[in-house]
PDB file of C-alpha atoms in Angstrom:
ATOM      1  CA  MET A   1     -61.449  64.100 -14.858  1.00 41.00           C
ATOM      2  CA  ALA A   2     -64.699  66.071 -15.116  1.00 41.00           C
ATOM      3  CA  ILE A   3     -63.012  68.500 -17.505  1.00 38.00           C
ATOM      4  CA  LEU A   4     -61.803  65.634 -19.694  1.00 45.00           C
ATOM      5  CA  LEU A   5     -65.245  64.102 -19.800  1.00 44.00           C
ATOM      6  CA  THR A   6     -66.745  67.401 -20.916  1.00 40.00           C
ATOM      7  CA  LEU A   7     -64.220  67.708 -23.726  1.00 41.00           C
ATOM      8  CA  TRP A   8     -64.907  64.150 -24.808  1.00 47.00           C
ATOM      9  CA  GLN A   9     -68.673  64.668 -24.822  1.00 50.00           C
ATOM     10  CA  LEU A  10     -68.246  67.841 -26.867  1.00 42.00           C
ATOM     11  CA  ALA A  11     -66.076  65.992 -29.411  1.00 47.00           C
ATOM     12  CA  LEU A  12     -68.427  63.044 -29.766  1.00 50.00           C
ATOM     13  CA  CYS A  13     -71.547  65.157 -29.926  1.00 43.00           C
ATOM     14  CA  GLY A  14     -70.159  67.106 -32.815  1.00 45.00           C
ATOM     15  CA  VAL A  15     -69.779  70.460 -31.028  1.00 40.00           C
ATOM     16  CA  SER A  16     -66.005  70.462 -31.573  1.00 51.00           C
ATOM     17  CA  HIS A  17     -65.858  68.042 -34.542  1.00 57.00           C
ATOM     18  CA  ALA A  18     -66.001  70.823 -37.132  1.00 62.00           C
ATOM     19  CA  SER A  19     -63.273  72.741 -35.351  1.00 65.00           C
ATOM     20  CA  ALA A  20     -61.186  69.556 -35.132  1.00 65.00           C
ATOM     21  CA  ASP A  21     -61.556  69.103 -38.918  1.00 72.00           C
ATOM     22  CA  LEU A  22     -60.594  72.730 -39.483  1.00 76.00           C
ATOM     23  CA  ALA A  23     -57.569  72.473 -37.221  1.00 80.00           C
ATOM     24  CA  ALA A  24     -56.453  69.322 -39.078  1.00 83.00           C
ATOM     25  CA  GLU A  25     -56.886  71.024 -42.449  1.00 84.00           C
ATOM     26  CA  VAL A  26     -54.934  74.081 -41.284  1.00 87.00           C
ATOM     27  CA  HIS A  27     -52.169  71.900 -39.895  1.00 89.00           C
ATOM     28  CA  TRP A  28     -52.006  69.867 -43.130  1.00 89.00           C
ATOM     29  CA  LYS A  29     -51.641  73.044 -45.216  1.00 89.00           C
ATOM     30  CA  SER A  30     -48.916  74.360 -42.946  1.00 91.00           C
ATOM     31  CA  VAL A  31     -46.864  71.198 -43.466  1.00 91.00           C
ATOM     32  CA  PHE A  32     -47.860  70.485 -47.092  1.00 88.00           C
ATOM     33  CA  PRO A  33     -48.791  73.908 -48.560  1.00 88.00           C
ATOM     34  CA  HIS A  34     -48.871  72.701 -52.166  1.00 82.00           C
ATOM     35  CA  THR A  35     -50.436  69.254 -51.604  1.00 82.00           C
ATOM     36  CA  PRO A  36     -54.195  68.769 -51.011  1.00 81.00           C
ATOM     37  CA  MET A  37     -55.087  66.439 -48.147  1.00 81.00           C
ATOM     38  CA  PRO A  38     -55.595  63.034 -49.787  1.00 76.00           C
ATOM     39  CA  LYS A  39     -58.999  61.320 -49.820  1.00 70.00           C
ATOM     40  CA  ALA A  40     -57.602  58.605 -47.584  1.00 66.00           C
ATOM     41  CA  LEU A  41     -57.509  61.150 -44.776  1.00 75.00           C
ATOM     42  CA  LYS A  42     -60.067  63.777 -45.643  1.00 72.00           C
ATOM     43  CA  HIS A  43     -62.999  61.602 -46.744  1.00 57.00           C
ATOM     44  CA  ARG A  44     -62.327  58.251 -45.092  1.00 49.00           C
ATOM     45  CA  LEU A  45     -60.505  58.981 -41.865  1.00 52.00           C
ATOM     46  CA  LEU A  46     -62.126  62.249 -40.836  1.00 53.00           C
ATOM     47  CA  GLN A  47     -65.454  60.530 -40.322  1.00 56.00           C
ATOM     48  CA  PRO A  48     -68.640  62.437 -39.445  1.00 52.00           C
ATOM     49  CA  ALA A  49     -69.231  62.741 -35.749  1.00 49.00           C
ATOM     50  CA  ALA A  50     -71.207  59.897 -34.245  1.00 46.00           C
ATOM     51  CA  GLY A  51     -73.637  62.053 -32.346  1.00 45.00           C
ATOM     52  CA  ASN A  52     -74.669  60.395 -29.097  1.00 45.00           C
ATOM     53  CA  LYS A  53     -74.201  56.947 -30.588  1.00 53.00           C
ATOM     54  CA  PRO A  54     -71.772  54.992 -28.356  1.00 56.00           C
ATOM     55  CA  TRP A  55     -68.719  53.200 -29.666  1.00 63.00           C
ATOM     56  CA  VAL A  56     -69.469  49.461 -29.753  1.00 64.00           C
ATOM     57  CA  VAL A  57     -67.307  46.399 -30.359  1.00 68.00           C
ATOM     58  CA  THR A  58     -69.518  43.591 -31.585  1.00 60.00           C
ATOM     59  CA  ARG A  59     -68.948  39.963 -30.648  1.00 59.00           C
ATOM     60  CA  LYS A  60     -67.903  39.275 -34.234  1.00 53.00           C
ATOM     61  CA  GLU A  61     -65.390  42.134 -34.246  1.00 57.00           C
ATOM     62  CA  ASP A  62     -64.021  41.025 -30.920  1.00 56.00           C
ATOM     63  CA  SER A  63     -63.472  37.495 -32.222  1.00 49.00           C
ATOM     64  CA  ILE A  64     -61.277  38.571 -35.157  1.00 49.00           C
ATOM     65  CA  ASN A  65     -57.790  39.942 -35.169  1.00 51.00           C
ATOM     66  CA  ASP A  66     -57.107  43.547 -34.123  1.00 52.00           C
ATOM     67  CA  GLY A  67     -57.115  44.921 -37.658  1.00 51.00           C
ATOM     68  CA  ASP A  68     -54.207  43.852 -39.784  1.00 54.00           C
ATOM     69  CA  TYR A  69     -51.795  44.915 -37.065  1.00 53.00           C
ATOM     70  CA  GLY A  70     -52.367  42.028 -34.699  1.00 57.00           C
ATOM     71  CA  ASN A  71     -50.854  39.654 -37.215  1.00 59.00           C
ATOM     72  CA  ALA A  72     -48.363  42.212 -38.513  1.00 64.00           C
ATOM     73  CA  ASP A  73     -46.839  42.743 -35.048  1.00 82.00           C
ATOM     74  CA  PRO A  74     -43.357  41.256 -35.540  1.00 86.00           C
ATOM     75  CA  SER A  75     -42.929  40.636 -31.807  1.00 83.00           C
ATOM     76  CA  MET A  76     -46.057  38.535 -31.506  1.00 82.00           C
ATOM     77  CA  GLY A  77     -45.750  34.768 -31.170  1.00 77.00           C
ATOM     78  CA  PHE A  78     -48.342  32.133 -31.899  1.00 67.00           C
ATOM     79  CA  GLY A  79     -49.242  30.231 -28.736  1.00 59.00           C
ATOM     80  CA  ARG A  80     -48.532  26.541 -28.439  1.00 53.00           C
ATOM     81  CA  GLY A  81     -51.588  24.378 -28.915  1.00 48.00           C
ATOM     82  CA  SER A  82     -53.423  27.134 -30.761  1.00 53.00           C
ATOM     83  CA  SER A  83     -55.118  26.301 -34.033  1.00 54.00           C
ATOM     84  CA  ILE A  84     -54.833  28.397 -37.156  1.00 57.00           C
ATOM     85  CA  SER A  85     -58.296  29.333 -38.439  1.00 55.00           C
ATOM     86  CA  ARG A  86     -59.408  31.028 -41.664  1.00 54.00           C
ATOM     87  CA  THR A  87     -56.387  29.625 -43.533  1.00 59.00           C
ATOM     88  CA  ASN A  88     -58.208  30.283 -46.822  1.00 74.00           C
ATOM     89  CA  ILE A  89     -57.712  34.032 -46.203  1.00 80.00           C
ATOM     90  CA  THR A  90     -54.615  35.540 -47.817  1.00 87.00           C
ATOM     91  CA  MET A  91     -52.764  36.580 -44.694  1.00 87.00           C
ATOM     92  CA  TYR A  92     -49.113  36.216 -45.706  1.00 93.00           C
ATOM     93  CA  PHE A  93     -47.415  35.422 -48.971  1.00 95.00           C
ATOM     94  CA  PHE A  94     -44.040  35.592 -50.711  1.00 96.00           C
ATOM     95  CA  GLU A  95     -42.811  38.620 -52.676  1.00 96.00           C
ATOM     96  CA  ASN A  96     -42.631  36.577 -55.884  1.00 95.00           C
ATOM     97  CA  ASP A  97     -46.370  35.779 -55.520  1.00 95.00           C
ATOM     98  CA  LEU A  98     -47.218  39.273 -56.792  1.00 94.00           C
ATOM     99  CA  TYR A  99     -47.700  38.266 -60.414  1.00 94.00           C
ATOM    100  CA  PRO A 100     -50.691  38.794 -62.767  1.00 95.00           C
ATOM    101  CA  GLY A 101     -53.378  36.190 -62.307  1.00 94.00           C
ATOM    102  CA  LYS A 102     -52.450  35.333 -58.724  1.00 95.00           C
ATOM    103  CA  LYS A 103     -55.652  34.705 -56.756  1.00 94.00           C
ATOM    104  CA  VAL A 104     -56.067  36.237 -53.295  1.00 93.00           C
ATOM    105  CA  LYS A 105     -58.831  36.250 -50.740  1.00 91.00           C
ATOM    106  CA  LEU A 106     -58.982  39.529 -48.832  1.00 87.00           C
ATOM    107  CA  GLU A 107     -61.336  39.393 -45.925  1.00 78.00           C
ATOM    108  CA  TYR A 108     -60.929  43.070 -45.006  1.00 69.00           C
ATOM    109  CA  PHE A 109     -61.851  44.395 -48.434  1.00 71.00           C
ATOM    110  CA  SER A 110     -65.417  43.334 -47.916  1.00 63.00           C
ATOM    111  CA  LYS A 111     -67.964  46.024 -47.203  1.00 58.00           C
ATOM    112  CA  ALA A 112     -68.934  44.676 -43.782  1.00 50.00           C
ATOM    113  CA  LYS A 113     -65.419  44.834 -42.359  1.00 54.00           C
ATOM    114  CA  ALA A 114     -63.919  47.808 -44.097  1.00 48.00           C
ATOM    115  CA  ARG A 115     -65.023  50.514 -41.684  1.00 56.00           C
ATOM    116  CA  ASN A 116     -64.270  51.469 -38.122  1.00 58.00           C
ATOM    117  CA  GLU A 117     -66.039  54.817 -38.156  1.00 70.00           C
ATOM    118  CA  VAL A 118     -64.703  56.789 -35.239  1.00 80.00           C
ATOM    119  CA  PRO A 119     -63.443  60.354 -35.718  1.00 80.00           C
ATOM    120  CA  PHE A 120     -60.091  61.914 -35.030  1.00 84.00           C
ATOM    121  CA  LEU A 121     -60.144  64.215 -32.036  1.00 86.00           C
ATOM    122  CA  SER A 122     -58.332  67.511 -32.198  1.00 87.00           C
ATOM    123  CA  ARG A 123     -54.809  67.333 -30.778  1.00 90.00           C
ATOM    124  CA  ARG A 124     -55.871  69.535 -27.872  1.00 89.00           C
ATOM    125  CA  VAL A 125     -58.642  67.168 -26.843  1.00 89.00           C
ATOM    126  CA  ALA A 126     -56.658  63.974 -27.548  1.00 92.00           C
ATOM    127  CA  GLU A 127     -53.720  65.116 -25.467  1.00 93.00           C
ATOM    128  CA  SER A 128     -56.007  65.938 -22.567  1.00 93.00           C
ATOM    129  CA  ILE A 129     -57.266  62.343 -22.374  1.00 94.00           C
ATOM    130  CA  PRO A 130     -55.020  59.785 -20.599  1.00 95.00           C
ATOM    131  CA  PHE A 131     -53.631  56.996 -22.770  1.00 97.00           C
ATOM    132  CA  SER A 132     -51.524  54.519 -20.827  1.00 97.00           C
ATOM    133  CA  SER A 133     -51.853  51.181 -19.063  1.00 97.00           C
ATOM    134  CA  ASP A 134     -51.067  52.858 -15.712  1.00 97.00           C
ATOM    135  CA  GLU A 135     -54.107  55.093 -16.115  1.00 97.00           C
ATOM    136  CA  PHE A 136     -56.403  52.455 -17.590  1.00 97.00           C
ATOM    137  CA  PRO A 137     -58.819  52.226 -14.633  1.00 96.00           C
ATOM    138  CA  GLY A 138     -59.401  55.961 -14.899  1.00 95.00           C
ATOM    139  CA  ILE A 139     -59.816  55.701 -18.680  1.00 95.00           C
ATOM    140  CA  LEU A 140     -62.602  53.155 -18.200  1.00 95.00           C
ATOM    141  CA  LYS A 141     -64.343  55.450 -15.734  1.00 93.00           C
ATOM    142  CA  LEU A 142     -63.993  58.308 -18.198  1.00 91.00           C
ATOM    143  CA  PHE A 143     -65.845  56.317 -20.866  1.00 91.00           C
ATOM    144  CA  SER A 144     -68.222  54.654 -18.386  1.00 90.00           C
ATOM    145  CA  LEU A 145     -67.071  51.188 -19.382  1.00 93.00           C
ATOM    146  CA  LYS A 146     -66.937  48.058 -17.298  1.00 94.00           C
ATOM    147  CA  PRO A 147     -63.587  46.202 -17.215  1.00 95.00           C
ATOM    148  CA  GLU A 148     -65.203  42.987 -18.492  1.00 94.00           C
ATOM    149  CA  SER A 149     -66.819  44.654 -21.515  1.00 93.00           C
ATOM    150  CA  ARG A 150     -65.624  43.907 -25.058  1.00 91.00           C
ATOM    151  CA  GLU A 151     -64.908  47.620 -25.531  1.00 92.00           C
ATOM    152  CA  ALA A 152     -62.675  47.731 -22.457  1.00 94.00           C
ATOM    153  CA  LYS A 153     -60.771  44.640 -23.543  1.00 94.00           C
ATOM    154  CA  ALA A 154     -60.241  46.068 -27.051  1.00 93.00           C
ATOM    155  CA  MET A 155     -58.985  49.366 -25.582  1.00 95.00           C
ATOM    156  CA  ASN A 156     -56.662  47.515 -23.239  1.00 95.00           C
ATOM    157  CA  ARG A 157     -55.167  45.505 -26.150  1.00 94.00           C
ATOM    158  CA  THR A 158     -54.659  48.709 -28.134  1.00 94.00           C
ATOM    159  CA  ILE A 159     -52.825  50.452 -25.321  1.00 96.00           C
ATOM    160  CA  ALA A 160     -50.727  47.330 -24.660  1.00 95.00           C
ATOM    161  CA  MET A 161     -49.716  47.185 -28.346  1.00 94.00           C
ATOM    162  CA  CYS A 162     -48.777  50.885 -28.253  1.00 95.00           C
ATOM    163  CA  GLU A 163     -46.576  50.247 -25.210  1.00 96.00           C
ATOM    164  CA  ARG A 164     -44.857  47.069 -26.383  1.00 94.00           C
ATOM    165  CA  ARG A 165     -41.106  46.905 -26.882  1.00 92.00           C
ATOM    166  CA  VAL A 166     -39.869  47.403 -30.402  1.00 93.00           C
ATOM    167  CA  ILE A 167     -37.721  44.811 -32.121  1.00 92.00           C
ATOM    168  CA  GLU A 168     -34.322  45.482 -33.649  1.00 92.00           C
ATOM    169  CA  GLY A 169     -34.616  47.725 -36.715  1.00 92.00           C
ATOM    170  CA  GLU A 170     -38.107  49.004 -35.798  1.00 93.00           C
ATOM    171  CA  ASP A 171     -39.410  52.455 -34.924  1.00 93.00           C
ATOM    172  CA  MET A 172     -42.935  52.710 -33.529  1.00 94.00           C
ATOM    173  CA  TYR A 173     -45.361  55.292 -32.194  1.00 94.00           C
ATOM    174  CA  CYS A 174     -49.103  55.692 -31.670  1.00 96.00           C
ATOM    175  CA  ALA A 175     -50.877  58.791 -33.006  1.00 95.00           C
ATOM    176  CA  THR A 176     -54.106  59.939 -31.321  1.00 94.00           C
ATOM    177  CA  SER A 177     -54.802  62.923 -33.602  1.00 91.00           C
ATOM    178  CA  LEU A 178     -54.307  63.717 -37.264  1.00 91.00           C
ATOM    179  CA  GLU A 179     -51.818  66.424 -36.304  1.00 93.00           C
ATOM    180  CA  SER A 180     -49.629  63.972 -34.426  1.00 94.00           C
ATOM    181  CA  LEU A 181     -49.996  61.428 -37.232  1.00 93.00           C
ATOM    182  CA  VAL A 182     -48.625  63.972 -39.705  1.00 93.00           C
ATOM    183  CA  ASP A 183     -45.901  65.366 -37.427  1.00 93.00           C
ATOM    184  CA  LEU A 184     -44.467  62.035 -36.427  1.00 90.00           C
ATOM    185  CA  SER A 185     -44.313  60.865 -40.047  1.00 90.00           C
ATOM    186  CA  VAL A 186     -42.660  64.123 -41.164  1.00 92.00           C
ATOM    187  CA  ARG A 187     -40.143  63.785 -38.351  1.00 92.00           C
ATOM    188  CA  LYS A 188     -39.082  60.441 -39.843  1.00 90.00           C
ATOM    189  CA  PHE A 189     -38.918  61.313 -43.575  1.00 90.00           C
ATOM    190  CA  GLY A 190     -39.331  65.096 -43.922  1.00 90.00           C
ATOM    191  CA  ASN A 191     -42.258  66.705 -45.714  1.00 88.00           C
ATOM    192  CA  ASP A 192     -41.440  65.374 -49.203  1.00 89.00           C
ATOM    193  CA  ILE A 193     -43.666  62.366 -48.618  1.00 91.00           C
ATOM    194  CA  GLN A 194     -46.999  60.965 -49.709  1.00 89.00           C
ATOM    195  CA  VAL A 195     -49.610  58.913 -47.850  1.00 90.00           C
ATOM    196  CA  LEU A 196     -51.096  55.827 -49.543  1.00 91.00           C
ATOM    197  CA  SER A 197     -53.988  53.537 -48.755  1.00 89.00           C
ATOM    198  CA  SER A 198     -55.736  50.547 -50.259  1.00 90.00           C
ATOM    199  CA  GLU A 199     -58.764  51.536 -52.338  1.00 88.00           C
ATOM    200  CA  VAL A 200     -61.645  49.712 -53.916  1.00 87.00           C
ATOM    201  CA  GLU A 201     -63.695  50.974 -56.874  1.00 86.00           C
ATOM    202  CA  LYS A 202     -66.997  50.411 -55.134  1.00 83.00           C
ATOM    203  CA  GLU A 203     -68.216  48.792 -51.966  1.00 80.00           C
ATOM    204  CA  THR A 204     -68.430  45.029 -52.284  1.00 79.00           C
ATOM    205  CA  GLU A 205     -69.113  41.933 -50.239  1.00 80.00           C
ATOM    206  CA  ASN A 206     -66.726  40.024 -52.520  1.00 81.00           C
ATOM    207  CA  GLN A 207     -63.496  38.790 -50.958  1.00 87.00           C
ATOM    208  CA  ASP A 208     -62.022  37.004 -54.003  1.00 91.00           C
ATOM    209  CA  PHE A 209     -59.624  38.936 -56.223  1.00 93.00           C
ATOM    210  CA  SER A 210     -56.868  38.319 -58.760  1.00 95.00           C
ATOM    211  CA  VAL A 211     -53.787  40.409 -59.452  1.00 96.00           C
ATOM    212  CA  ALA A 212     -54.553  42.397 -62.610  1.00 95.00           C
ATOM    213  CA  ASN A 213     -52.463  42.319 -65.775  1.00 92.00           C
ATOM    214  CA  GLU A 214     -51.134  45.857 -65.211  1.00 89.00           C
ATOM    215  CA  GLY A 215     -48.719  44.413 -62.671  1.00 85.00           C
ATOM    216  CA  THR A 216     -47.503  45.758 -59.343  1.00 93.00           C
ATOM    217  CA  ILE A 217     -45.811  49.114 -58.825  1.00 94.00           C
ATOM    218  CA  LEU A 218     -43.004  49.581 -56.297  1.00 95.00           C
ATOM    219  CA  MET A 219     -44.008  52.693 -54.314  1.00 95.00           C
ATOM    220  CA  GLY A 220     -41.130  52.830 -51.844  1.00 93.00           C
ATOM    221  CA  GLU A 221     -38.383  50.953 -50.057  1.00 93.00           C
ATOM    222  CA  LYS A 222     -38.662  53.033 -46.910  1.00 91.00           C
ATOM    223  CA  ASP A 223     -42.009  53.426 -45.238  1.00 93.00           C
ATOM    224  CA  ILE A 224     -44.068  54.073 -42.172  1.00 95.00           C
ATOM    225  CA  VAL A 225     -47.188  51.907 -41.993  1.00 95.00           C
ATOM    226  CA  CYS A 226     -50.001  53.136 -39.760  1.00 94.00           C
ATOM    227  CA  HIS A 227     -52.679  50.655 -38.608  1.00 91.00           C
ATOM    228  CA  LYS A 228     -56.085  51.795 -37.377  1.00 89.00           C
ATOM    229  CA  MET A 229     -56.611  50.402 -33.897  1.00 91.00           C
ATOM    230  CA  LYS A 230     -59.787  49.628 -31.952  1.00 91.00           C
ATOM    231  CA  TYR A 231     -60.527  52.622 -29.746  1.00 92.00           C
ATOM    232  CA  PRO A 232     -63.437  55.034 -29.122  1.00 91.00           C
ATOM    233  CA  TYR A 233     -61.645  57.666 -31.224  1.00 89.00           C
ATOM    234  CA  ALA A 234     -59.112  57.357 -34.045  1.00 89.00           C
ATOM    235  CA  VAL A 235     -55.802  55.880 -32.868  1.00 93.00           C
ATOM    236  CA  PHE A 236     -53.139  54.711 -35.316  1.00 93.00           C
ATOM    237  CA  LEU A 237     -50.208  52.486 -34.463  1.00 95.00           C
ATOM    238  CA  CYS A 238     -47.411  53.463 -36.854  1.00 95.00           C
ATOM    239  CA  HIS A 239     -44.200  51.531 -37.276  1.00 95.00           C
ATOM    240  CA  SER A 240     -41.272  51.387 -39.638  1.00 94.00           C
ATOM    241  CA  LEU A 241     -39.163  48.282 -40.157  1.00 93.00           C
ATOM    242  CA  ASP A 242     -35.794  48.160 -41.884  1.00 93.00           C
ATOM    243  CA  LYS A 243     -35.628  46.607 -45.352  1.00 94.00           C
ATOM    244  CA  THR A 244     -39.305  46.902 -46.201  1.00 95.00           C
ATOM    245  CA  ALA A 245     -40.933  47.543 -49.606  1.00 95.00           C
ATOM    246  CA  VAL A 246     -44.398  48.892 -50.378  1.00 96.00           C
ATOM    247  CA  TYR A 247     -46.186  47.850 -53.552  1.00 96.00           C
ATOM    248  CA  ARG A 248     -49.402  49.059 -55.146  1.00 96.00           C
ATOM    249  CA  VAL A 249     -51.143  45.955 -56.438  1.00 96.00           C
ATOM    250  CA  PRO A 250     -54.026  46.298 -58.946  1.00 96.00           C
ATOM    251  CA  LEU A 251     -56.742  43.731 -58.282  1.00 95.00           C
ATOM    252  CA  VAL A 252     -59.881  42.566 -60.074  1.00 95.00           C
ATOM    253  CA  GLY A 253     -62.753  40.912 -58.213  1.00 91.00           C
ATOM    254  CA  LYS A 254     -64.667  37.936 -59.510  1.00 83.00           C
ATOM    255  CA  HIS A 255     -67.528  40.258 -60.487  1.00 83.00           C
ATOM    256  CA  GLY A 256     -65.227  42.788 -62.169  1.00 89.00           C
ATOM    257  CA  THR A 257     -64.761  45.140 -59.182  1.00 89.00           C
ATOM    258  CA  LYS A 258     -61.391  46.853 -59.425  1.00 92.00           C
ATOM    259  CA  ALA A 259     -59.180  47.690 -56.459  1.00 92.00           C
ATOM    260  CA  ASN A 260     -55.704  49.033 -55.722  1.00 93.00           C
ATOM    261  CA  ALA A 261     -54.324  47.223 -52.715  1.00 93.00           C
ATOM    262  CA  LEU A 262     -51.187  48.027 -50.787  1.00 95.00           C
ATOM    263  CA  ALA A 263     -48.846  45.147 -50.065  1.00 96.00           C
ATOM    264  CA  VAL A 264     -45.956  45.450 -47.636  1.00 96.00           C
ATOM    265  CA  CYS A 265     -43.005  43.110 -48.052  1.00 96.00           C
ATOM    266  CA  HIS A 266     -40.555  42.614 -45.175  1.00 96.00           C
ATOM    267  CA  ARG A 267     -37.221  41.579 -46.617  1.00 96.00           C
ATOM    268  CA  ASP A 268     -35.513  40.960 -43.314  1.00 95.00           C
ATOM    269  CA  THR A 269     -37.485  39.055 -40.692  1.00 95.00           C
ATOM    270  CA  SER A 270     -34.516  37.801 -38.731  1.00 95.00           C
ATOM    271  CA  ALA A 271     -35.509  39.800 -35.612  1.00 94.00           C
ATOM    272  CA  TRP A 272     -39.132  38.661 -35.636  1.00 94.00           C
ATOM    273  CA  ASN A 273     -40.557  36.315 -33.027  1.00 92.00           C
ATOM    274  CA  PRO A 274     -39.655  32.830 -34.316  1.00 93.00           C
ATOM    275  CA  ASN A 275     -43.188  31.710 -33.400  1.00 92.00           C
ATOM    276  CA  HIS A 276     -44.849  34.428 -35.500  1.00 92.00           C
ATOM    277  CA  ILE A 277     -47.856  33.129 -37.385  1.00 90.00           C
ATOM    278  CA  ALA A 278     -46.308  34.095 -40.725  1.00 91.00           C
ATOM    279  CA  PHE A 279     -43.565  31.517 -40.348  1.00 93.00           C
ATOM    280  CA  LEU A 280     -46.079  28.834 -39.370  1.00 90.00           C
ATOM    281  CA  LEU A 281     -48.383  29.581 -42.315  1.00 90.00           C
ATOM    282  CA  LEU A 282     -45.597  29.798 -44.921  1.00 93.00           C
ATOM    283  CA  LYS A 283     -43.424  27.091 -43.320  1.00 94.00           C
ATOM    284  CA  VAL A 284     -40.241  29.172 -43.376  1.00 96.00           C
ATOM    285  CA  LYS A 285     -37.725  30.341 -40.795  1.00 96.00           C
ATOM    286  CA  PRO A 286     -37.009  33.913 -39.644  1.00 95.00           C
ATOM    287  CA  GLY A 287     -34.756  35.792 -42.046  1.00 95.00           C
ATOM    288  CA  SER A 288     -34.880  33.115 -44.747  1.00 96.00           C
ATOM    289  CA  VAL A 289     -37.117  34.808 -47.310  1.00 96.00           C
ATOM    290  CA  PRO A 290     -39.117  38.102 -47.752  1.00 96.00           C
ATOM    291  CA  ILE A 291     -42.619  37.900 -46.272  1.00 96.00           C
ATOM    292  CA  CYS A 292     -45.526  40.069 -47.481  1.00 95.00           C
ATOM    293  CA  HIS A 293     -49.014  41.000 -46.376  1.00 94.00           C
ATOM    294  CA  PHE A 294     -51.791  43.258 -47.650  1.00 93.00           C
ATOM    295  CA  LEU A 295     -52.989  46.301 -45.720  1.00 92.00           C
ATOM    296  CA  MET A 296     -56.561  46.846 -44.690  1.00 87.00           C
ATOM    297  CA  ARG A 297     -58.390  49.749 -46.281  1.00 84.00           C
ATOM    298  CA  GLU A 298     -58.143  51.647 -42.989  1.00 84.00           C
ATOM    299  CA  SER A 299     -54.371  51.417 -42.869  1.00 89.00           C
ATOM    300  CA  LEU A 300     -51.957  54.013 -44.270  1.00 91.00           C
ATOM    301  CA  ALA A 301     -48.465  53.894 -45.686  1.00 94.00           C
ATOM    302  CA  TRP A 302     -46.195  56.949 -45.758  1.00 94.00           C
ATOM    303  CA  VAL A 303     -43.389  56.824 -48.356  1.00 94.00           C
ATOM    304  CA  PRO A 304     -40.829  59.408 -49.498  1.00 92.00           C
ATOM    305  CA  ASN A 305     -41.798  60.880 -52.862  1.00 87.00           C
ATOM    306  CA  ARG A 306     -38.344  60.316 -54.302  1.00 72.00           C
ATOM    307  CA  PHE A 307     -38.873  56.530 -53.991  1.00 58.00           C
ATOM    308  CA  ALA A 308     -42.282  56.389 -55.660  1.00 48.00           C
ATOM    309  CA  HIS A 309     -42.298  55.405 -59.341  1.00 48.00           C
TER     310      HIS A 309
END
């Protein structure tokens, strides 16, 4: 455990961060020799090291959903007696709602909630750190966290989500390094793929957008969507569901800010938990109609190049 702690301290203090970046770049080039690493990974996901600044989950962060994955988890039911809050936020919608002029309210496009700045660790370091519910007490000791802390609870939820059972027609894995993120995606689709993310023209506090006149673009009908999870270092939960489409949706904010959002539409929800919040919000039954949701700016979508047009 002492060795693991030393490696972690080196990674967080920046001693090995440059080498982790270099290793990730080298690995990317070995897999995609003719494709530069996209900005979504190089400039937004490979964050600068945090120095000695500890990872903190604020009360506000702890009170909201675990990224866009908590709601996107198809196995998750909505508890009886629970109330649905923030219903003015565009959480779920129908595929035929993606038309020019459609108004949406995207909470996670706002500047305050668009960043979870923790770095990727190198694969060597990440694989040396335990990541399982069975080893969770030791993980808390490694990070000097108390079980009742918000950080510990967030980490516990992340590990539980990574260990949940998949539903019919779903593949899922959690990546704890950029190398594993790339390799697991390539294993699914081969290396003729591209990685997409939601982008905004400039930072904004605005949450109100409309679908622009250019219209949506179908980017793929097979995909792997990777959701950034709450953890002291970068962890992505990636899953692929049968009969899913990814759209690039041009948006315009009320002050003219332009954005390109990614929308994922699930065309077969028959295996989802019948108490999933999407069915309650849209007042439909599982498998009856395609259900869509936008991706946070921290999420990624891998699609085969041959499907993008």
